[in-house]
mmCIF file of C-alpha atoms in Angstrom:
data_model
loop_
_atom_site.group_PDB
_atom_site.id
_atom_site.type_symbol
_atom_site.label_atom_id
_atom_site.label_comp_id
_atom_site.label_asym_id
_atom_site.label_seq_id
_atom_site.Cartn_x
_atom_site.Cartn_y
_atom_site.Cartn_z
ATOM 1 C CA MET A 1 3.507 9.353 -8.513
ATOM 2 C CA ALA A 2 5.486 6.500 -7.160
ATOM 3 C CA ARG A 3 5.091 2.846 -8.531
ATOM 4 C CA ARG A 4 5.290 -0.137 -6.762
ATOM 5 C CA ILE A 5 8.169 -2.179 -8.549
ATOM 6 C CA ALA A 6 7.587 -5.372 -6.284
ATOM 7 C CA TYR A 7 6.748 -6.473 -3.004
ATOM 8 C CA LEU A 8 9.427 -7.956 -0.663
ATOM 9 C CA GLY A 9 9.381 -10.383 1.892
ATOM 10 C CA GLU A 10 6.242 -11.983 3.348
ATOM 11 C CA PRO A 11 2.786 -10.591 3.753
ATOM 12 C CA VAL A 12 2.125 -8.468 6.675
ATOM 13 C CA LEU A 13 -0.650 -10.844 8.006
ATOM 14 C CA THR A 14 -0.122 -14.619 8.456
ATOM 15 C CA LEU A 15 -2.928 -17.219 7.820
ATOM 16 C CA ALA A 16 -2.806 -18.182 11.684
ATOM 17 C CA GLN A 17 -3.247 -14.479 12.768
ATOM 18 C CA VAL A 18 -6.393 -14.104 10.426
ATOM 19 C CA ALA A 19 -7.643 -17.511 11.624
ATOM 20 C CA GLN A 20 -7.272 -16.598 15.305
ATOM 21 C CA GLN A 21 -8.979 -13.060 14.591
ATOM 22 C CA CYS A 22 -11.769 -14.932 12.798
ATOM 23 C CA ARG A 23 -11.920 -17.432 15.873
ATOM 24 C CA LEU A 24 -11.806 -20.196 13.042
ATOM 25 C CA GLU A 25 -11.472 -23.959 13.748
ATOM 26 C CA PRO A 26 -8.942 -25.718 11.611
ATOM 27 C CA ASP A 27 -11.478 -27.387 9.520
ATOM 28 C CA ASP A 28 -13.342 -23.981 8.831
ATOM 29 C CA THR A 29 -9.976 -22.308 7.527
ATOM 30 C CA GLN A 30 -10.273 -21.321 3.872
ATOM 31 C CA VAL A 31 -6.678 -21.123 3.075
ATOM 32 C CA GLU A 32 -6.948 -19.966 -0.585
ATOM 33 C CA LEU A 33 -9.544 -17.133 0.150
ATOM 34 C CA ILE A 34 -7.402 -15.852 3.152
ATOM 35 C CA GLU A 35 -4.001 -16.018 1.695
ATOM 36 C CA GLN A 36 -4.927 -15.119 -1.872
ATOM 37 C CA VAL A 37 -7.662 -12.611 -1.522
ATOM 38 C CA ILE A 38 -8.405 -11.380 2.049
ATOM 39 C CA ILE A 39 -4.716 -10.513 3.321
ATOM 40 C CA PRO A 40 -3.928 -8.941 -0.156
ATOM 41 C CA GLY A 41 -7.336 -7.153 -0.179
ATOM 42 C CA VAL A 42 -7.160 -5.793 3.124
ATOM 43 C CA THR A 43 -3.346 -4.869 2.772
ATOM 44 C CA ALA A 44 -4.346 -2.887 -0.659
ATOM 45 C CA GLN A 45 -7.249 -1.234 1.041
ATOM 46 C CA CYS A 46 -4.853 -0.018 4.059
ATOM 47 C CA GLU A 47 -2.344 1.342 1.572
ATOM 48 C CA ALA A 48 -5.113 3.167 -0.499
ATOM 49 C CA ILE A 49 -6.425 4.792 2.667
ATOM 50 C CA THR A 50 -3.140 5.660 4.185
ATOM 51 C CA GLY A 51 -0.807 6.285 1.283
ATOM 52 C CA ALA A 52 1.833 4.636 3.038
ATOM 53 C CA ALA A 53 3.485 1.165 2.281
ATOM 54 C CA ILE A 54 2.200 -1.271 4.612
ATOM 55 C CA ARG A 55 3.944 -4.533 3.117
ATOM 56 C CA GLU A 56 7.530 -3.998 2.672
ATOM 57 C CA ALA A 57 8.030 -3.079 -1.065
ATOM 58 C CA ARG A 58 10.345 -1.366 -3.642
ATOM 59 C CA TYR A 59 9.318 1.851 -5.461
ATOM 60 C CA GLU A 60 10.409 4.109 -7.926
ATOM 61 C CA GLU A 61 9.406 7.683 -8.682
ATOM 62 C CA ASP A 62 10.590 10.461 -11.149
ATOM 63 C CA TRP A 63 11.079 14.074 -10.131
ATOM 64 C CA PRO A 64 10.857 16.443 -12.446
ATOM 65 C CA GLU A 65 13.586 19.182 -12.306
ATOM 66 C CA HIS A 66 11.349 21.560 -10.378
ATOM 67 C CA TYR A 67 10.977 19.229 -7.582
ATOM 68 C CA HIS A 68 13.239 20.693 -4.759
ATOM 69 C CA ALA A 69 15.452 18.923 -2.038
ATOM 70 C CA GLY A 70 13.405 18.168 1.048
ATOM 71 C CA ARG A 71 10.610 17.146 -0.845
ATOM 72 C CA ALA A 72 8.217 14.109 0.730
ATOM 73 C CA LEU A 73 8.402 10.764 -1.351
ATOM 74 C CA ASP A 74 5.159 9.965 -2.787
ATOM 75 C CA ILE A 75 4.922 6.853 -0.476
ATOM 76 C CA GLY A 76 4.735 6.944 3.146
ATOM 77 C CA GLN A 77 7.216 4.716 5.535
ATOM 78 C CA ALA A 78 10.066 4.960 3.234
ATOM 79 C CA HIS A 79 13.255 3.990 5.082
ATOM 80 C CA THR A 80 15.811 3.108 2.589
ATOM 81 C CA ILE A 81 17.082 4.952 -0.817
ATOM 82 C CA GLU A 82 18.522 2.236 -3.211
ATOM 83 C CA ARG A 83 19.613 4.539 -5.818
ATOM 84 C CA ILE A 84 19.147 7.712 -7.544
ATOM 85 C CA GLU A 85 19.686 8.152 -11.381
ATOM 86 C CA ARG A 86 19.293 11.161 -13.646
ATOM 87 C CA VAL A 87 17.224 10.496 -16.744
ATOM 88 C CA GLN A 88 19.200 11.736 -19.659
ATOM 89 C CA ALA A 89 17.592 13.348 -22.738
ATOM 90 C CA ASP A 90 17.441 10.174 -24.805
ATOM 91 C CA GLY A 91 15.920 8.242 -21.837
ATOM 92 C CA GLN A 92 19.340 6.597 -20.752
ATOM 93 C CA LEU A 93 19.791 6.358 -16.918
ATOM 94 C CA GLN A 94 22.880 7.819 -15.288
ATOM 95 C CA VAL A 95 23.541 6.587 -11.691
ATOM 96 C CA LEU A 96 24.020 9.623 -9.480
ATOM 97 C CA GLN A 97 26.489 9.463 -6.376
ATOM 98 C CA ASP A 98 25.410 12.480 -5.033
ATOM 99 C CA ALA A 99 25.123 12.591 -1.042
ATOM 100 C CA HIS A 100 21.709 12.339 0.219
ATOM 101 C CA LEU A 101 19.926 12.007 3.457
ATOM 102 C CA LEU A 102 16.448 10.358 4.060
ATOM 103 C CA HIS A 103 14.624 12.051 6.910
ATOM 104 C CA GLN A 104 11.920 9.651 8.121
ATOM 105 C CA GLY A 105 9.149 11.293 10.100
ATOM 106 C CA GLN A 106 6.098 9.492 11.346
ATOM 107 C CA ARG A 107 4.227 9.741 8.296
ATOM 108 C CA GLU A 108 6.498 10.995 5.415
ATOM 109 C CA SER A 109 9.947 10.681 4.719
ATOM 110 C CA ARG A 110 11.787 13.549 3.076
ATOM 111 C CA LEU A 111 14.751 13.431 0.654
ATOM 112 C CA GLU A 112 17.475 15.817 1.224
ATOM 113 C CA PHE A 113 20.687 16.400 -0.805
ATOM 114 C CA PRO A 114 23.351 18.147 1.547
ATOM 115 C CA GLY A 115 25.401 19.171 -1.423
ATOM 116 C CA GLY A 116 22.241 20.775 -3.278
ATOM 117 C CA ARG A 117 19.942 19.014 -5.412
ATOM 118 C CA PRO A 118 21.361 17.192 -8.529
ATOM 119 C CA PRO A 119 20.112 19.107 -11.619
ATOM 120 C CA GLY A 120 17.605 17.465 -14.366
ATOM 121 C CA ARG A 121 15.009 14.792 -14.050
ATOM 122 C CA LEU A 122 15.705 12.455 -11.367
ATOM 123 C CA ARG A 123 14.511 8.788 -10.829
ATOM 124 C CA ILE A 124 14.361 7.629 -7.305
ATOM 125 C CA ARG A 125 14.384 3.927 -6.299
ATOM 126 C CA TYR A 126 13.511 3.243 -2.581
ATOM 127 C CA ARG A 127 12.132 0.833 -0.262
ATOM 128 C CA ALA A 128 9.177 1.546 2.211
ATOM 129 C CA GLY A 129 7.116 -0.475 4.638
ATOM 130 C CA VAL A 130 5.434 -0.033 7.809
ATOM 131 C CA ASP A 131 7.131 -1.257 11.085
ATOM 132 C CA LEU A 132 4.157 -3.031 12.559
ATOM 133 C CA ASP A 133 5.864 -3.240 16.088
ATOM 134 C CA ALA A 134 6.185 0.433 16.374
ATOM 135 C CA HIS A 135 2.744 0.896 14.876
ATOM 136 C CA PRO A 136 0.461 -2.018 16.462
ATOM 137 C CA GLY A 137 -2.707 -0.205 15.638
ATOM 138 C CA VAL A 138 -1.934 -0.872 11.950
ATOM 139 C CA ARG A 139 -1.720 -4.500 12.625
ATOM 140 C CA ASN A 140 -5.257 -4.277 14.624
ATOM 141 C CA TRP A 141 -6.941 -2.541 11.767
ATOM 142 C CA LEU A 142 -5.846 -5.143 9.131
ATOM 143 C CA LEU A 143 -6.924 -8.068 11.346
ATOM 144 C CA MET A 144 -10.278 -6.478 12.151
ATOM 145 C CA HIS A 145 -10.685 -5.943 8.571
ATOM 146 C CA ALA A 146 -9.633 -9.279 7.423
ATOM 147 C CA ALA A 147 -12.133 -10.665 9.933
ATOM 148 C CA THR A 148 -14.878 -8.439 8.654
ATOM 149 C CA ALA A 149 -14.050 -9.501 5.092
ATOM 150 C CA PHE A 150 -13.854 -13.172 6.037
ATOM 151 C CA GLU A 151 -17.405 -12.868 7.927
ATOM 152 C CA TYR A 152 -19.070 -10.969 5.205
ATOM 153 C CA ARG A 153 -17.487 -12.585 2.193
ATOM 154 C CA GLU A 154 -20.538 -12.798 0.211
ATOM 155 C CA THR A 155 -20.638 -9.134 0.041
ATOM 156 C CA LEU A 156 -17.280 -8.282 0.027
ATOM 157 C CA VAL A 157 -15.365 -10.748 -1.971
ATOM 158 C CA SER A 158 -15.913 -10.788 -5.852
ATOM 159 C CA GLY A 159 -13.497 -13.117 -7.988
ATOM 160 C CA ALA A 160 -10.125 -12.708 -6.907
ATOM 161 C CA GLN A 161 -9.975 -9.306 -5.283
ATOM 162 C CA LEU A 162 -11.280 -7.802 -2.222
ATOM 163 C CA LEU A 163 -13.995 -4.889 -2.771
ATOM 164 C CA PRO A 164 -17.345 -4.356 -1.952
ATOM 165 C CA LEU A 165 -20.013 -5.313 -4.223
ATOM 166 C CA PRO A 166 -21.290 -2.351 -6.145
ATOM 167 C CA SER A 167 -23.892 -0.597 -4.166
ATOM 168 C CA HIS A 168 -26.679 -0.793 -7.051
ATOM 169 C CA PHE A 169 -26.162 -4.642 -6.929
ATOM 170 C CA LEU A 170 -26.747 -4.820 -3.190
ATOM 171 C CA ASP A 171 -29.507 -2.060 -3.176
ATOM 172 C CA SER A 172 -31.312 -3.972 -5.814
ATOM 173 C CA LEU A 173 -32.027 -6.837 -3.360
ATOM 174 C CA LEU A 174 -34.007 -4.337 -1.412
ATOM 175 C CA ALA A 175 -35.895 -2.988 -4.430
ATOM 176 C CA ASP A 176 -39.128 -4.564 -3.658
ATOM 177 C CA ILE A 177 -39.567 -2.653 -0.284
ATOM 178 C CA THR A 178 -37.446 0.674 -0.922
ATOM 179 C CA LEU A 179 -39.899 3.455 -1.026
ATOM 180 C CA PRO A 180 -39.582 5.906 -4.169
ATOM 181 C CA PRO A 181 -37.958 9.345 -3.608
ATOM 182 C CA ARG A 182 -40.441 11.969 -2.302
ATOM 183 C CA PHE A 183 -40.470 15.628 -2.627
#
């Protein structure tokens, strides 16, 4: 499983885009809520649903020796291999200079080694992020979900994370009128 090392660059949505989608007046804009909760929250939701990097980020994943060349990287929308290292028995990393190609598909990116896959366990560091100009539907999804999160923030925002409140919490509000299960 790949692990995100760091986000790079700016978030995929701006405060202005979300405010426009929500049809907010300047006085109604809740900057901290939108920038620190809603935008990162809908970005994380989209990444979890798609398995693709939505915001540009650096990732690292380990390939055991049985992973073959041509295998898809764990994160979709990978576009740049930064380095490939062999993990030595003592845990030290050896940078490899072997030729490699990254074949970018619409959903997956596959790593090829024209001269054959180097032996041993490999650590691959790469960059990934969706091109929102090439995939405008993704931006629309993000904006629609950001607007929904803003509009229904009482049921979706909890602390500094964006997630639905547990259903049993919301359902408990209906307990007084909910019929018991019947056979």
